[in-house]
Amino acid sequence: MTMPRRNRLGYVAALAVGVSLFAAACAGAGQGRPNAGNNQEGRAAGPAAPAVSLTSRQARHALLTEAYLGSQWTEAEDSGDRRDGLLRGTVDTQDWLTHEEYAAACQQLLDRLSGGRILGTPLAGTQAVAVFDADNGNRLRYEVGTYPAAELRSARSWFGALPQKCGVFTAVRPDGRTEDVRVTSLPVPEGDGTRQALSVVAKGTTEGVPFTMSLDVALMTSGDSAISLVNGGLADASHLTTGLAVRLGAPRLTTVLAGGTPPPQPAGLLD
């Protein structure tokens, strides 16, 4: 049977209204609950996973011991500076005619070496320090801690640029005498985390006696935690010991951050 034209028009109009209402309902539902598969921006804006901080117990476990350094090293009972203030000095800015900002970076290096701490102050309850003396009178300071993320990123950038910015420069000590300081990159074993190292050699005289201060400085980071190491003194710094401390020490930090406990002694003999 054929539907009258007037009825057909009414049917079409009713159908169009129904479709419109259905589409509006779907659009409203979509606004109230976005499609998870397409909401990349929403996922990216979510909160980041919390950074892992060391506990004091973990920091102590991450430290090296005499067993990791060899028989020529003995753990010291004091952590004082054995360098007699020979690195306390003011950078001569005349060494930088066009990049005076480089002088500030090199001054920061001298100040931190004199203060015995390459990085800033770790977060409370995350720090541990071990100090070792060598048979030749040199000293190795090994510090573990967790730091504010932005501060650690800045320190890594500063540290990595020092060989290029500093090179060879002159510093004036408080007694008015000058010393020549050389900063170069020091290769260290690659592995987990970020590893950087420098060789710092200062030459001058004190009370009429010439001296050469030789230091290896290393920085190893994993997340917001880091190991800083200063090894050397008036005898030549042992690059071999520095490389060994980096190779064996960095995995200990990674292990404790993952919730594990590193072995008390390394596998195999070191001497």
CSV table of C-alpha atoms in Angstrom, one decimal:
chain,number,residue,atom,x,y,z
A,1,MET,CA,0.0,0.0,0.0
A,2,THR,CA,1.3,3.4,-0.9
A,3,MET,CA,1.7,6.0,1.9
A,4,PRO,CA,0.1,9.4,1.3
A,5,ARG,CA,2.5,12.1,0.5
A,6,ARG,CA,1.6,14.2,3.7
A,7,ASN,CA,2.3,11.1,5.9
A,8,ARG,CA,5.6,10.5,4.2
A,9,LEU,CA,6.7,14.0,4.9
A,10,GLY,CA,5.7,13.7,8.5
A,11,TYR,CA,7.6,10.4,8.8
A,12,VAL,CA,10.8,11.9,7.3
A,13,ALA,CA,10.6,14.9,9.6
A,14,ALA,CA,10.2,12.7,12.7
A,15,LEU,CA,13.1,10.5,11.6
A,16,ALA,CA,15.4,13.6,11.1
A,17,VAL,CA,14.5,14.8,14.6
A,18,GLY,CA,15.3,11.4,16.1
A,19,VAL,CA,18.7,11.3,14.4
A,20,SER,CA,19.5,14.8,15.6
A,21,LEU,CA,18.6,13.9,19.2
A,22,PHE,CA,20.7,10.7,19.1
A,23,ALA,CA,23.8,12.6,17.7
A,24,ALA,CA,23.5,15.2,20.4
A,25,ALA,CA,23.3,12.6,23.1
A,26,CYS,CA,26.4,10.9,21.8
A,27,ALA,CA,28.3,14.2,21.6
A,28,GLY,CA,27.4,15.0,25.2
A,29,ALA,CA,28.5,11.6,26.3
A,30,GLY,CA,31.8,12.1,24.5
A,31,GLN,CA,32.4,15.4,26.3
A,32,GLY,CA,31.8,13.9,29.7
A,33,ARG,CA,34.1,10.9,29.2
A,34,PRO,CA,36.9,11.4,26.7
A,35,ASN,CA,38.1,8.5,24.5
A,36,ALA,CA,41.1,7.1,26.5
A,37,GLY,CA,42.7,5.8,23.3
A,38,ASN,CA,43.0,9.3,21.8
A,39,ASN,CA,43.7,11.4,24.9
A,40,GLN,CA,47.5,11.5,24.5
A,41,GLU,CA,47.6,15.1,25.8
A,42,GLY,CA,45.7,14.1,28.9
A,43,ARG,CA,48.0,11.3,29.7
A,44,ALA,CA,51.1,13.4,29.2
A,45,ALA,CA,49.8,16.0,31.6
A,46,GLY,CA,49.4,13.4,34.4
A,47,PRO,CA,51.6,13.4,37.5
A,48,ALA,CA,55.1,12.1,37.0
A,49,ALA,CA,56.3,9.0,38.9
A,50,PRO,CA,57.9,10.1,42.2
A,51,ALA,CA,61.7,10.1,42.3
A,52,VAL,CA,63.5,7.5,44.4
A,53,SER,CA,65.5,8.9,47.3
A,54,LEU,CA,68.1,7.0,49.2
A,55,THR,CA,67.6,6.1,52.8
A,56,SER,CA,70.6,6.6,55.1
A,57,ARG,CA,70.9,2.8,55.3
A,58,GLN,CA,70.9,2.5,51.5
A,59,ALA,CA,73.5,5.3,51.2
A,60,ARG,CA,75.8,3.4,53.6
A,61,HIS,CA,75.4,0.2,51.6
A,62,ALA,CA,76.3,2.1,48.4
A,63,LEU,CA,79.6,3.2,49.8
A,64,LEU,CA,82.9,1.5,48.8
A,65,THR,CA,85.0,-0.2,51.4
A,66,GLU,CA,88.7,-1.0,51.6
A,67,ALA,CA,88.0,-4.3,50.0
A,68,TYR,CA,87.0,-2.5,46.8
A,69,LEU,CA,90.1,-0.3,46.6
A,70,GLY,CA,93.0,-2.6,47.4
A,71,SER,CA,95.5,-3.1,50.2
A,72,GLN,CA,97.2,0.3,49.7
A,73,TRP,CA,94.1,2.0,51.0
A,74,THR,CA,92.9,2.3,54.6
A,75,GLU,CA,89.6,3.8,55.8
A,76,ALA,CA,90.3,7.0,57.7
A,77,GLU,CA,88.7,7.9,61.0
A,78,ASP,CA,88.7,11.6,60.2
A,79,SER,CA,87.4,13.4,57.1
A,80,GLY,CA,89.4,16.6,57.2
A,81,ASP,CA,91.2,18.3,54.3
A,82,ARG,CA,94.7,17.0,53.9
A,83,ARG,CA,95.6,19.5,51.1
A,84,ASP,CA,96.6,22.3,53.5
A,85,GLY,CA,94.5,24.9,51.7
A,86,LEU,CA,96.6,24.7,48.5
A,87,LEU,CA,93.6,24.9,46.3
A,88,ARG,CA,92.1,27.9,48.1
A,89,GLY,CA,92.5,30.8,45.6
A,90,THR,CA,90.9,33.4,43.5
A,91,VAL,CA,90.8,32.9,39.8
A,92,ASP,CA,92.6,35.5,37.7
A,93,THR,CA,89.9,36.8,35.4
A,94,GLN,CA,92.5,38.2,33.0
A,95,ASP,CA,92.9,34.6,31.7
A,96,TRP,CA,89.5,35.1,30.1
A,97,LEU,CA,89.3,38.1,27.8
A,98,THR,CA,86.1,37.3,26.1
A,99,HIS,CA,84.3,34.7,28.3
A,100,GLU,CA,84.4,36.1,31.9
A,101,GLU,CA,81.5,33.8,32.8
A,102,TYR,CA,84.0,30.9,32.4
A,103,ALA,CA,86.0,32.3,35.3
A,104,ALA,CA,83.0,31.9,37.6
A,105,ALA,CA,82.7,28.2,36.7
A,106,CYS,CA,86.4,27.6,37.4
A,107,GLN,CA,86.2,29.6,40.7
A,108,GLN,CA,83.3,27.3,41.7
A,109,LEU,CA,85.5,24.3,41.1
A,110,LEU,CA,88.3,25.7,43.3
A,111,ASP,CA,85.8,26.6,46.0
A,112,ARG,CA,84.2,23.2,46.0
A,113,LEU,CA,87.5,21.3,46.0
A,114,SER,CA,88.7,23.5,48.9
A,115,GLY,CA,85.4,22.8,50.8
A,116,GLY,CA,85.7,19.0,50.1
A,117,ARG,CA,82.3,18.7,48.5
A,118,ILE,CA,81.8,18.7,44.7
A,119,LEU,CA,78.0,18.8,44.9
A,120,GLY,CA,75.7,20.8,47.2
A,121,THR,CA,74.2,19.4,50.3
A,122,PRO,CA,72.2,16.2,49.9
A,123,LEU,CA,68.6,15.9,51.1
A,124,ALA,CA,68.3,15.1,54.8
A,125,GLY,CA,68.7,11.5,55.6
A,126,THR,CA,70.1,10.4,52.3
A,127,GLN,CA,73.9,11.0,52.8
A,128,ALA,CA,76.8,8.7,53.6
A,129,VAL,CA,80.6,9.5,53.3
A,130,ALA,CA,83.7,7.3,53.4
A,131,VAL,CA,87.3,8.6,53.4
A,132,PHE,CA,90.4,6.5,52.6
A,133,ASP,CA,94.1,7.2,53.0
A,134,ALA,CA,96.7,5.8,50.6
A,135,ASP,CA,100.2,4.6,51.5
A,136,ASN,CA,101.6,7.5,49.5
A,137,GLY,CA,99.7,10.1,51.6
A,138,ASN,CA,96.9,10.8,49.1
A,139,ARG,CA,93.3,10.8,50.2
A,140,LEU,CA,90.1,9.6,48.6
A,141,ARG,CA,86.7,11.0,49.6
A,142,TYR,CA,83.6,9.1,48.5
A,143,GLU,CA,80.1,10.6,49.1
A,144,VAL,CA,76.7,9.2,48.3
A,145,GLY,CA,73.4,11.2,48.5
A,146,THR,CA,70.1,12.2,46.9
A,147,TYR,CA,69.8,15.8,45.7
A,148,PRO,CA,67.1,18.2,44.4
A,149,ALA,CA,66.6,17.2,40.8
A,150,ALA,CA,67.1,20.7,39.3
A,151,GLU,CA,70.3,21.2,41.4
A,152,LEU,CA,71.7,17.9,40.2
A,153,ARG,CA,71.0,18.6,36.6
A,154,SER,CA,72.7,22.0,36.9
A,155,ALA,CA,75.7,20.4,38.6
A,156,ARG,CA,76.1,17.8,35.9
A,157,SER,CA,76.0,20.5,33.2
A,158,TRP,CA,78.6,22.6,35.1
A,159,PHE,CA,80.9,19.7,35.7
A,160,GLY,CA,80.8,18.4,32.2
A,161,ALA,CA,81.7,21.9,30.7
A,162,LEU,CA,84.7,22.5,33.0
A,163,PRO,CA,87.5,21.1,30.7
A,164,GLN,CA,86.4,23.3,27.9
A,165,LYS,CA,85.8,26.4,30.1
A,166,CYS,CA,88.8,26.2,32.3
A,167,GLY,CA,91.7,24.6,30.5
A,168,VAL,CA,94.8,26.2,32.1
A,169,PHE,CA,94.3,29.2,34.3
A,170,THR,CA,96.0,31.1,37.2
A,171,ALA,CA,94.7,31.4,40.7
A,172,VAL,CA,96.0,33.6,43.5
A,173,ARG,CA,96.1,32.1,47.0
A,174,PRO,CA,95.4,34.0,50.2
A,175,ASP,CA,99.2,34.4,50.8
A,176,GLY,CA,99.5,36.3,47.5
A,177,ARG,CA,101.3,33.5,45.7
A,178,THR,CA,100.0,32.2,42.4
A,179,GLU,CA,99.5,28.7,41.1
A,180,ASP,CA,98.8,27.4,37.6
A,181,VAL,CA,95.7,25.0,37.4
A,182,ARG,CA,95.0,22.6,34.6
A,183,VAL,CA,91.6,21.0,34.1
A,184,THR,CA,91.2,18.1,31.6
A,185,SER,CA,88.7,15.4,31.0
A,186,LEU,CA,89.5,12.0,32.5
A,187,PRO,CA,88.1,8.8,30.8
A,188,VAL,CA,86.3,6.4,33.1
A,189,PRO,CA,84.6,3.1,32.5
A,190,GLU,CA,81.2,3.3,30.9
A,191,GLY,CA,78.1,1.6,32.3
A,192,ASP,CA,74.8,2.3,34.0
A,193,GLY,CA,73.9,5.9,35.0
A,194,THR,CA,75.9,9.0,34.0
A,195,ARG,CA,79.6,9.0,34.6
A,196,GLN,CA,81.9,12.0,34.3
A,197,ALA,CA,85.5,12.7,35.5
A,198,LEU,CA,88.1,15.4,35.5
A,199,SER,CA,91.8,15.6,36.2
A,200,VAL,CA,92.8,18.8,38.1
A,201,VAL,CA,96.5,19.6,38.6
A,202,ALA,CA,97.7,22.7,40.4
A,203,LYS,CA,101.4,23.8,40.5
A,204,GLY,CA,102.9,26.5,42.6
A,205,THR,CA,105.1,27.2,45.6
A,206,THR,CA,104.4,27.4,49.3
A,207,GLU,CA,106.9,28.8,51.8
A,208,GLY,CA,109.4,28.7,49.0
A,209,VAL,CA,108.9,25.0,48.3
A,210,PRO,CA,107.4,24.0,44.9
A,211,PHE,CA,104.4,21.7,45.0
A,212,THR,CA,102.1,19.8,42.6
A,213,MET,CA,98.6,19.0,43.7
A,214,SER,CA,97.0,16.2,41.6
A,215,LEU,CA,93.4,15.3,41.9
A,216,ASP,CA,90.9,13.1,40.1
A,217,VAL,CA,87.3,14.2,40.5
A,218,ALA,CA,84.4,12.0,39.4
A,219,LEU,CA,80.7,12.3,39.4
A,220,MET,CA,78.3,9.4,38.9
A,221,THR,CA,74.5,9.9,38.9
A,222,SER,CA,71.4,7.6,38.8
A,223,GLY,CA,68.1,9.4,38.9
A,224,ASP,CA,68.3,12.1,41.5
A,225,SER,CA,71.0,10.3,43.5
A,226,ALA,CA,74.8,10.7,42.9
A,227,ILE,CA,78.2,9.6,43.9
A,228,SER,CA,81.0,12.2,44.1
A,229,LEU,CA,84.6,11.2,44.4
A,230,VAL,CA,87.8,13.2,45.0
A,231,ASN,CA,91.0,11.2,44.8
A,232,GLY,CA,94.6,12.6,45.1
A,233,GLY,CA,97.0,14.9,46.9
A,234,LEU,CA,100.6,15.8,46.6
A,235,ALA,CA,101.5,12.5,45.0
A,236,ASP,CA,100.2,11.7,41.6
A,237,ALA,CA,96.5,10.8,41.6
A,238,SER,CA,96.0,7.2,40.7
A,239,HIS,CA,93.8,7.2,37.6
A,240,LEU,CA,93.6,3.4,38.0
A,241,THR,CA,92.0,3.7,41.5
A,242,THR,CA,89.6,6.3,40.2
A,243,GLY,CA,88.5,4.1,37.3
A,244,LEU,CA,88.2,1.2,39.7
A,245,ALA,CA,86.0,3.2,42.1
A,246,VAL,CA,83.8,4.3,39.3
A,247,ARG,CA,83.5,0.9,37.7
A,248,LEU,CA,82.7,-0.9,41.0
A,249,GLY,CA,80.9,1.9,42.8
A,250,ALA,CA,78.3,3.1,40.3
A,251,PRO,CA,76.5,-0.4,40.1
A,252,ARG,CA,76.3,-0.4,43.9
A,253,LEU,CA,74.2,2.8,43.8
A,254,THR,CA,72.0,1.4,41.1
A,255,THR,CA,71.5,-1.8,43.1
A,256,VAL,CA,70.4,0.0,46.3
A,257,LEU,CA,68.1,2.3,44.4
A,258,ALA,CA,66.4,-0.8,43.0
A,259,GLY,CA,65.9,-2.2,46.5
A,260,GLY,CA,68.8,-4.6,46.5
A,261,THR,CA,71.9,-5.0,48.7
A,262,PRO,CA,75.3,-5.0,47.1
A,263,PRO,CA,77.9,-7.6,48.1
A,264,PRO,CA,80.3,-6.6,50.9
A,265,GLN,CA,83.3,-7.5,48.8
A,266,PRO,CA,84.0,-7.5,45.0
A,267,ALA,CA,84.4,-10.7,43.1
A,268,GLY,CA,88.1,-11.5,42.5
A,269,LEU,CA,91.3,-9.9,43.7
A,270,LEU,CA,92.1,-6.2,43.1
A,271,ASP,CA,95.8,-6.1,43.8
